[in-house]
Coordinates of N, CA and C and ligand atoms in Angstrom, one line a residue:
M250 N -140.6 27.6 -106.3 CA -141.4 27.5 -105.1 C -141.3 26.2 -104.4
K251 N -141.3 26.2 -103.1 CA -141.1 24.9 -102.4 C -142.4 24.1 -102.5
N252 N -142.2 22.8 -102.6 CA -143.3 21.9 -102.7 C -144.1 21.9 -101.4
K253 N -145.4 21.6 -101.5 CA -146.2 21.5 -100.3 C -145.8 20.1 -99.6
R254 N -146.0 20.0 -98.3 CA -145.8 18.7 -97.6 C -147.1 18.5 -96.8
F255 N -148.0 17.7 -97.3 CA -149.3 17.6 -96.7 C -149.2 16.7 -95.4
A256 N -150.0 17.0 -94.4 CA -150.0 16.2 -93.2 C -151.3 16.4 -92.5
I257 N -151.6 15.5 -91.6 CA -152.8 15.7 -90.7 C -152.3 15.7 -89.2
V258 N -152.9 16.6 -88.5 CA -152.7 16.6 -87.0 C -154.0 16.2 -86.4
L259 N -153.9 15.3 -85.4 CA -155.1 14.8 -84.8 C -155.1 15.1 -83.3
D260 N -156.2 15.6 -82.8 CA -156.4 15.7 -81.4 C -157.4 14.7 -80.9
T261 N -156.9 13.5 -80.5 CA -157.8 12.4 -80.2 C -158.7 12.7 -79.0
R262 N -158.3 13.6 -78.2 CA -159.1 14.0 -77.0 C -160.5 14.4 -77.4
K263 N -160.6 14.9 -78.6 CA -161.9 15.4 -79.1 C -162.8 14.3 -79.8
C264 N -162.2 13.1 -80.0 CA -162.9 12.0 -80.7 C -164.0 11.4 -79.8
I265 N -165.2 11.3 -80.4 CA -166.3 10.7 -79.6 C -166.8 9.4 -80.3
D266 N -166.0 8.9 -81.2 CA -166.2 7.6 -81.8 C -167.6 7.5 -82.6
C267 N -167.9 8.6 -83.1 CA -169.2 8.6 -83.9 C -169.1 7.9 -85.2
K268 N -167.8 7.8 -85.7 CA -167.5 7.2 -87.0 C -168.0 7.9 -88.2
A269 N -168.3 9.1 -88.1 CA -168.7 9.9 -89.3 C -167.6 10.0 -90.3
C270 N -166.3 10.0 -89.8 CA -165.2 10.0 -90.7 C -165.1 8.8 -91.6
T271 N -165.4 7.6 -91.0 CA -165.3 6.4 -91.7 C -166.4 6.3 -92.7
V272 N -167.6 6.7 -92.4 CA -168.7 6.7 -93.3 C -168.5 7.7 -94.4
A273 N -168.0 8.9 -94.1 CA -167.7 9.9 -95.2 C -166.7 9.4 -96.1
C274 N -165.7 8.7 -95.6 CA -164.6 8.2 -96.4 C -165.1 7.1 -97.4
K275 N -165.9 6.2 -96.8 CA -166.4 5.1 -97.7 C -167.3 5.7 -98.8
A276 N -168.1 6.7 -98.5 CA -169.0 7.3 -99.5 C -168.2 8.0 -100.5
E277 N -167.2 8.8 -100.1 CA -166.4 9.7 -101.0 C -165.5 8.8 -101.9
N278 N -165.0 7.7 -101.4 CA -164.0 7.0 -102.2 C -164.5 5.6 -102.7
N279 N -165.8 5.4 -102.7 CA -166.3 4.2 -103.2 C -165.7 2.9 -102.5
V280 N -165.5 3.0 -101.2 CA -164.9 1.8 -100.5 C -166.1 0.9 -100.3
P281 N -165.9 -0.4 -100.7 CA -167.0 -1.4 -100.5 C -167.4 -1.5 -99.1
L282 N -168.7 -1.9 -98.9 CA -169.1 -2.1 -97.5 C -168.4 -3.3 -96.9
G283 N -168.4 -3.4 -95.6 CA -167.8 -4.6 -94.9 C -166.6 -4.1 -94.1
R284 N -166.3 -4.8 -93.0 CA -165.3 -4.4 -92.1 C -163.9 -4.5 -92.7
D285 N -163.7 -5.4 -93.6 CA -162.4 -5.7 -94.2 C -162.0 -4.6 -95.2
N286 N -163.0 -3.8 -95.6 CA -162.7 -2.8 -96.6 C -162.7 -1.4 -95.9
Y287 N -161.6 -0.7 -95.8 CA -161.5 0.5 -95.1 C -160.4 1.3 -95.6
R288 N -160.5 2.6 -95.6 CA -159.4 3.6 -95.8 C -159.0 4.3 -94.5
N289 N -160.0 4.3 -93.6 CA -159.7 4.8 -92.2 C -160.5 4.1 -91.2
W290 N -160.2 4.3 -89.9 CA -160.8 3.5 -88.8 C -160.7 4.3 -87.6
V291 N -161.4 3.8 -86.5 CA -161.3 4.4 -85.2 C -161.0 3.3 -84.2
D292 N -159.8 3.3 -83.5 CA -159.5 2.3 -82.5 C -160.1 2.7 -81.2
Q293 N -160.6 1.7 -80.4 CA -161.2 2.0 -79.1 C -160.2 1.6 -78.0
G294 N -159.9 2.5 -77.1 CA -159.0 2.2 -76.0 C -159.7 1.6 -74.9
E295 N -158.9 1.2 -73.8 CA -159.5 0.6 -72.6 C -160.4 1.6 -71.9
V296 N -161.4 1.0 -71.3 CA -162.3 1.9 -70.5 C -161.6 2.1 -69.1
R297 N -161.5 3.4 -68.7 CA -160.8 3.7 -67.5 C -161.8 4.2 -66.4
G298 N -161.3 4.1 -65.1 CA -162.1 4.6 -64.0 C -163.0 3.6 -63.4
T299 N -163.9 4.1 -62.5 CA -164.9 3.3 -61.9 C -166.2 4.0 -62.1
Y300 N -167.2 3.1 -62.2 CA -168.6 3.7 -62.4 C -169.0 4.6 -61.3
P301 N -169.6 5.7 -61.5 CA -170.1 6.2 -62.8 C -169.0 7.2 -63.5
H302 N -167.8 7.2 -63.0 CA -166.8 8.1 -63.5 C -165.9 7.4 -64.5
L303 N -166.4 7.2 -65.7 CA -165.6 6.3 -66.7 C -165.1 7.2 -67.8
G304 N -164.1 6.7 -68.4 CA -163.5 7.4 -69.6 C -163.0 6.4 -70.6
Q305 N -162.9 6.8 -71.8 CA -162.3 5.9 -72.9 C -161.7 6.8 -74.0
T306 N -160.6 6.3 -74.5 CA -159.9 7.1 -75.6 C -160.2 6.4 -76.9
F307 N -160.5 7.3 -77.9 CA -160.7 6.8 -79.3 C -159.6 7.4 -80.2
T308 N -159.0 6.5 -81.0 CA -157.9 7.0 -81.8 C -158.2 6.7 -83.3
P309 N -158.5 7.7 -84.1 CA -158.7 7.5 -85.5 C -157.4 7.3 -86.2
G310 N -157.4 6.5 -87.2 CA -156.2 6.2 -88.0 C -156.5 6.1 -89.5
Q311 N -155.4 6.1 -90.3 CA -155.5 6.0 -91.7 C -154.1 5.9 -92.2
C312 N -153.9 5.8 -93.5 CA -152.5 5.8 -94.1 C -151.7 7.0 -93.5
M313 N -150.5 6.8 -93.1 CA -149.7 7.8 -92.5 C -148.9 8.7 -93.5
H314 N -149.0 8.3 -94.7 CA -148.3 9.0 -95.8 C -146.8 9.1 -95.4
C315 N -146.2 8.0 -95.1 CA -144.8 7.9 -94.7 C -143.9 8.5 -95.7
S316 N -142.9 9.2 -95.3 CA -141.9 9.7 -96.2 C -140.8 8.7 -96.5
N317 N -140.7 7.7 -95.7 CA -139.9 6.5 -96.0 C -140.8 5.3 -96.0
A318 N -141.6 5.2 -97.0 CA -142.8 4.3 -97.0 C -142.4 2.8 -97.5
P319 N -142.5 1.9 -96.5 CA -142.2 0.5 -96.9 C -143.0 0.0 -98.0
C320 N -144.3 0.4 -98.1 CA -145.2 0.0 -99.2 C -144.6 0.3 -100.5
D321 N -144.0 1.5 -100.6 CA -143.4 2.0 -101.9 C -142.2 1.2 -102.2
H322 N -141.4 0.9 -101.2 CA -140.2 0.2 -101.4 C -140.4 -1.2 -102.0
V323 N -141.5 -1.9 -101.6 CA -141.7 -3.3 -102.0 C -142.5 -3.5 -103.2
C324 N -143.2 -2.5 -103.7 CA -144.1 -2.6 -104.8 C -143.3 -2.9 -106.1
P325 N -143.6 -4.1 -106.7 CA -142.7 -4.5 -107.8 C -143.1 -3.8 -109.2
T326 N -144.2 -3.2 -109.2 CA -144.7 -2.7 -110.5 C -144.7 -1.1 -110.6
G327 N -144.4 -0.5 -109.5 CA -144.4 1.0 -109.4 C -145.9 1.5 -109.3
A328 N -146.8 0.6 -108.9 CA -148.2 1.0 -108.7 C -148.3 2.0 -107.5
T329 N -147.5 1.7 -106.5 CA -147.4 2.6 -105.3 C -146.4 3.7 -105.6
G330 N -146.7 4.9 -105.3 CA -145.7 6.0 -105.5 C -146.0 7.1 -104.5
V331 N -145.0 7.9 -104.4 CA -145.0 9.1 -103.4 C -145.0 10.4 -104.3
N332 N -146.0 11.2 -104.2 CA -146.1 12.4 -104.9 C -145.1 13.4 -104.3
A333 N -144.8 14.5 -105.0 CA -143.8 15.5 -104.5 C -144.4 16.2 -103.2
D334 N -145.7 16.2 -103.1 CA -146.3 16.8 -101.9 C -146.4 15.8 -100.7
G335 N -145.9 14.6 -100.9 CA -145.9 13.6 -99.8 C -147.1 12.6 -99.8
I336 N -148.1 12.9 -100.7 CA -149.2 12.0 -100.7 C -148.8 10.6 -101.4
V337 N -149.0 9.5 -100.7 CA -148.7 8.2 -101.2 C -149.9 7.6 -101.9
T338 N -149.7 7.2 -103.1 CA -150.8 6.8 -104.0 C -150.7 5.4 -104.5
V339 N -151.8 4.8 -105.0 CA -151.7 3.5 -105.6 C -152.4 3.7 -107.0
E340 N -151.6 3.4 -108.0 CA -152.2 3.5 -109.4 C -152.9 2.1 -109.7
E341 N -154.2 2.2 -109.7 CA -155.0 1.0 -109.8 C -154.6 0.1 -111.0
K342 N -154.4 0.7 -112.1 CA -154.2 -0.1 -113.4 C -152.8 -0.8 -113.3
K343 N -151.9 -0.3 -112.5 CA -150.6 -0.9 -112.4 C -150.5 -2.0 -111.3
C344 N -151.5 -2.0 -110.5 CA -151.5 -3.0 -109.3 C -151.9 -4.4 -109.8
I345 N -151.0 -5.4 -109.5 CA -151.2 -6.7 -109.9 C -151.8 -7.6 -108.7
G346 N -152.1 -6.9 -107.6 CA -152.7 -7.6 -106.5 C -151.8 -8.5 -105.7
C347 N -150.5 -8.3 -105.8 CA -149.6 -9.3 -105.0 C -149.6 -9.1 -103.5
K348 N -150.1 -7.9 -103.1 CA -150.3 -7.6 -101.7 C -149.0 -7.5 -100.9
Y349 N -147.9 -7.3 -101.6 CA -146.6 -7.1 -100.8 C -146.7 -5.9 -99.9
C350 N -147.4 -4.9 -100.5 CA -147.5 -3.6 -99.8 C -148.3 -3.7 -98.5
M351 N -149.3 -4.6 -98.6 CA -150.1 -4.8 -97.4 C -149.3 -5.5 -96.3
T352 N -148.5 -6.4 -96.7 CA -147.6 -7.0 -95.7 C -146.6 -6.1 -95.1
A353 N -146.1 -5.2 -96.0 CA -145.0 -4.3 -95.6 C -145.5 -3.1 -94.7
C354 N -146.7 -2.7 -94.8 CA -147.2 -1.6 -94.1 C -147.3 -1.9 -92.6
P355 N -146.6 -1.2 -91.7 CA -146.6 -1.5 -90.3 C -147.9 -1.0 -89.7
Y356 N -148.8 -0.3 -90.4 CA -150.0 0.3 -89.8 C -151.3 -0.4 -90.3
N357 N -151.1 -1.4 -91.1 CA -152.3 -2.1 -91.6 C -153.3 -1.2 -92.3
A358 N -152.7 -0.2 -93.0 CA -153.5 0.9 -93.6 C -154.0 0.6 -95.0
R359 N -153.7 -0.6 -95.5 CA -154.2 -1.0 -96.9 C -155.1 -2.2 -96.8
Y360 N -156.0 -2.2 -97.8 CA -156.9 -3.4 -98.0 C -157.0 -3.7 -99.5
Y361 N -157.4 -4.9 -99.7 CA -157.6 -5.3 -101.2 C -159.0 -5.1 -101.6
N362 N -159.2 -4.3 -102.6 CA -160.6 -4.0 -103.0 C -160.9 -4.9 -104.2
E363 N -161.8 -5.9 -103.8 CA -162.2 -6.9 -104.8 C -162.9 -6.3 -106.0
E364 N -163.6 -5.2 -105.8 CA -164.4 -4.6 -106.9 C -163.5 -4.0 -108.0
I365 N -162.4 -3.4 -107.6 CA -161.5 -2.8 -108.6 C -160.3 -3.7 -108.8
E366 N -160.2 -4.8 -108.1 CA -159.1 -5.8 -108.2 C -157.7 -5.1 -108.0
A367 N -157.6 -4.3 -107.0 CA -156.4 -3.6 -106.7 C -156.4 -3.3 -105.2
V368 N -155.2 -3.0 -104.7 CA -155.0 -2.6 -103.3 C -155.5 -1.1 -103.3
D369 N -156.0 -0.7 -102.1 CA -156.6 0.6 -102.0 C -156.2 1.1 -100.6
K370 N -156.2 2.4 -100.4 CA -155.9 3.0 -99.1 C -156.2 4.5 -99.2
C371 N -156.1 5.2 -98.0 CA -156.3 6.7 -98.0 C -155.3 7.4 -98.9
T372 N -155.8 8.4 -99.6 CA -155.0 9.3 -100.4 C -155.0 10.7 -99.9
F373 N -155.4 10.9 -98.7 CA -155.7 12.3 -98.2 C -156.8 12.9 -99.1
C374 N -157.6 12.1 -99.7 CA -158.6 12.6 -100.7 C -157.9 13.5 -101.7
A375 N -156.9 13.0 -102.3 CA -156.1 13.9 -103.3 C -157.0 14.6 -104.3
H376 N -158.0 13.9 -104.8 CA -158.9 14.4 -105.8 C -159.6 15.7 -105.3
R377 N -159.8 15.7 -104.0 CA -160.5 16.9 -103.4 C -159.4 18.0 -103.1
V378 N -158.3 17.5 -102.5 CA -157.3 18.5 -102.1 C -156.7 19.3 -103.3
Y379 N -156.6 18.6 -104.5 CA -156.0 19.3 -105.6 C -157.1 20.3 -106.2
Q380 N -158.3 20.2 -105.7 CA -159.3 21.2 -106.1 C -159.5 22.3 -105.0
G381 N -158.6 22.2 -104.0 CA -158.7 23.2 -102.9 C -159.7 22.9 -101.8
R382 N -160.1 21.6 -101.8 CA -161.1 21.2 -100.8 C -160.3 20.3 -99.7
L383 N -161.0 20.1 -98.6 CA -160.5 19.3 -97.5 C -160.8 17.8 -97.8
P384 N -159.9 16.9 -97.2 CA -160.3 15.5 -97.2 C -161.7 15.3 -96.6
A385 N -162.4 14.3 -97.1 CA -163.8 14.1 -96.6 C -163.9 13.9 -95.1
C386 N -162.9 13.1 -94.5 CA -163.0 12.8 -93.1 C -162.8 14.1 -92.3
V387 N -161.9 15.0 -92.8 CA -161.6 16.3 -92.1 C -162.8 17.2 -92.1
E388 N -163.5 17.2 -93.3 CA -164.6 18.1 -93.4 C -165.8 17.6 -92.6
T389 N -165.9 16.3 -92.5 CA -167.1 15.7 -91.8 C -167.1 15.7 -90.3
C390 N -165.9 15.5 -89.8 CA -165.8 15.3 -88.3 C -166.5 16.4 -87.5
P391 N -167.5 16.0 -86.7 CA -168.2 17.1 -86.0 C -167.5 17.8 -84.9
T392 N -166.4 17.1 -84.4 CA -165.7 17.7 -83.3 C -164.3 18.2 -83.7
K393 N -164.0 18.1 -85.0 CA -162.8 18.7 -85.6 C -161.5 18.0 -85.0
V394 N -161.6 16.7 -85.0 CA -160.4 16.0 -84.5 C -159.2 16.2 -85.4
R395 N -159.4 16.1 -86.7 CA -158.4 16.2 -87.7 C -158.2 17.6 -88.2
V396 N -156.9 18.0 -88.4 CA -156.6 19.2 -89.1 C -155.7 18.9 -90.3
F397 N -156.0 19.3 -91.5 CA -155.2 18.9 -92.6 C -154.5 20.2 -93.2
G398 N -153.3 20.1 -93.7 CA -152.7 21.2 -94.3 C -151.3 21.0 -94.7
D399 N -150.6 22.1 -95.0 CA -149.2 22.0 -95.6 C -148.2 22.3 -94.5
L400 N -147.4 21.3 -94.2 CA -146.4 21.6 -93.1 C -145.2 22.4 -93.6
N401 N -145.1 22.6 -94.9 CA -144.0 23.5 -95.4 C -144.4 25.0 -95.3
D402 N -145.7 25.2 -95.0 CA -146.1 26.6 -94.8 C -146.1 26.9 -93.3
P403 N -145.2 27.7 -92.8 CA -145.1 27.9 -91.3 C -146.3 28.5 -90.7
C404 N -147.2 29.1 -91.6 CA -148.4 29.8 -91.1 C -149.6 28.9 -91.1
S405 N -149.5 27.7 -91.7 CA -150.7 26.8 -91.8 C -151.1 26.3 -90.4
E406 N -152.3 25.9 -90.3 CA -152.8 25.5 -89.0 C -152.0 24.2 -88.5
V407 N -151.7 23.3 -89.4 CA -151.0 22.1 -89.0 C -149.6 22.5 -88.5
S408 N -148.9 23.4 -89.1 CA -147.6 23.9 -88.6 C -147.7 24.5 -87.2
L409 N -148.7 25.3 -87.1 CA -148.9 26.0 -85.8 C -149.2 25.0 -84.7
L410 N -150.0 24.0 -85.0 CA -150.4 23.0 -84.0 C -149.2 22.2 -83.6
V411 N -148.4 21.8 -84.6 CA -147.2 20.9 -84.3 C -146.2 21.7 -83.5
A412 N -146.1 23.1 -83.8 CA -145.1 23.9 -83.0 C -145.6 24.1 -81.6
K413 N -146.9 24.2 -81.4 CA -147.5 24.6 -80.1 C -147.6 23.4 -79.1
Y414 N -148.0 22.2 -79.7 CA -148.4 21.1 -78.8 C -147.4 20.0 -78.9
P415 N -147.1 19.3 -77.7 CA -146.3 18.0 -77.8 C -147.1 17.0 -78.6
H416 N -146.5 16.2 -79.4 CA -147.2 15.3 -80.3 C -146.3 14.0 -80.5
R417 N -147.0 13.0 -81.0 CA -146.3 11.8 -81.3 C -146.6 11.3 -82.7
V418 N -145.8 10.4 -83.2 CA -146.2 9.6 -84.4 C -146.3 8.2 -84.0
V419 N -147.0 7.4 -84.8 CA -147.2 6.0 -84.4 C -146.0 5.1 -84.9
K420 N -145.5 4.3 -84.0 CA -144.3 3.4 -84.3 C -143.1 4.1 -84.9
P421 N -142.6 5.1 -84.2 CA -141.5 5.9 -84.7 C -140.3 5.0 -84.9
E422 N -140.2 3.9 -84.1 CA -139.1 3.0 -84.2 C -139.0 2.3 -85.6
M423 N -140.0 2.3 -86.3 CA -140.0 1.7 -87.7 C -139.2 2.5 -88.7
G424 N -139.0 3.8 -88.4 CA -138.2 4.6 -89.3 C -139.0 5.0 -90.5
T425 N -140.3 4.9 -90.5 CA -141.1 5.2 -91.7 C -141.4 6.7 -91.9
K426 N -141.1 7.5 -90.8 CA -141.3 8.9 -90.9 C -142.8 9.3 -91.3
P427 N -143.7 8.9 -90.5 CA -145.2 9.2 -90.9 C -145.5 10.6 -90.8
Y428 N -146.6 11.0 -91.5 CA -147.0 12.4 -91.5 C -148.4 12.6 -90.9
L429 N -148.8 11.7 -90.0 CA -149.9 11.9 -89.1 C -149.4 12.2 -87.7
Y430 N -149.7 13.3 -87.2 CA -149.2 13.7 -85.9 C -150.4 13.7 -84.9
Y431 N -150.1 13.0 -83.8 CA -151.1 12.9 -82.7 C -150.8 13.8 -81.6
I432 N -151.6 14.8 -81.3 CA -151.3 15.7 -80.1 C -151.5 14.8 -78.8
I433 N -150.5 15.0 -77.9 CA -150.5 14.2 -76.7 C -151.2 15.0 -75.6
Ligands
SF4_8 S1 -149.0 4.0 -93.6 FE1 -148.6 2.1 -94.7 S2 -149.6 2.4 -96.7 FE2 -149.4 4.4 -95.8 S3 -147.4 5.2 -96.6 FE3 -147.0 4.2 -94.6 S4 -146.4 2.1 -95.1 FE4 -147.5 3.0 -96.9
SF4_9 S1 -150.5 -5.2 -104.4 FE1 -150.4 -3.6 -106.1 S2 -149.7 -1.8 -105.0 FE2 -149.3 -3.5 -103.6 S3 -147.2 -4.1 -104.0 FE3 -148.5 -5.4 -105.3 S4 -148.6 -4.2 -107.3 FE4 -147.8 -2.8 -105.8

């Protein structure tokens, strides 16, 4: 049987910057409080238009689970790894805190967790996914910005969205082959 290839498709037009995804992620994954500790985030775009007709774009982000992951290439201990289903992981006990991976990641998707003395980042909530549940951010988002699923299943919602809508990845020029797709 073919491996799964997990991905997230985001429709940023639906994002209202409520930050429920970031709160849910912190609670689910024991991410310490503070701005420097995060597994996901929401970027705020420029305000457009003239009063009272104003608009703003919000762009949620997290580890892109790159299939050519620089963080994996530079990790000297094998703490960072890529699962067969594409989920990029960090094995806490093997991490020596050198932070090479933080420097190598073009998306600033990793942070150093002082409490566990290891680098940490989004895992697509692998512990939930392997139980058949959705990542906490996906489940929590009130406007359903994120859709999670298996790109190797042509009938999955992620596959159908990618086939139907024009989309982009972030920094394609880096050659990292990310698996977060943003609908344009
Ligand atoms: S986004 Fe960064 S941390 Fe995530 S797989 Fe890519 S290089 Fe690694
Ligand atoms: S900080 Fe940890 S995960 Fe990152 S490169 Fe060093 S050992 Fe690997």
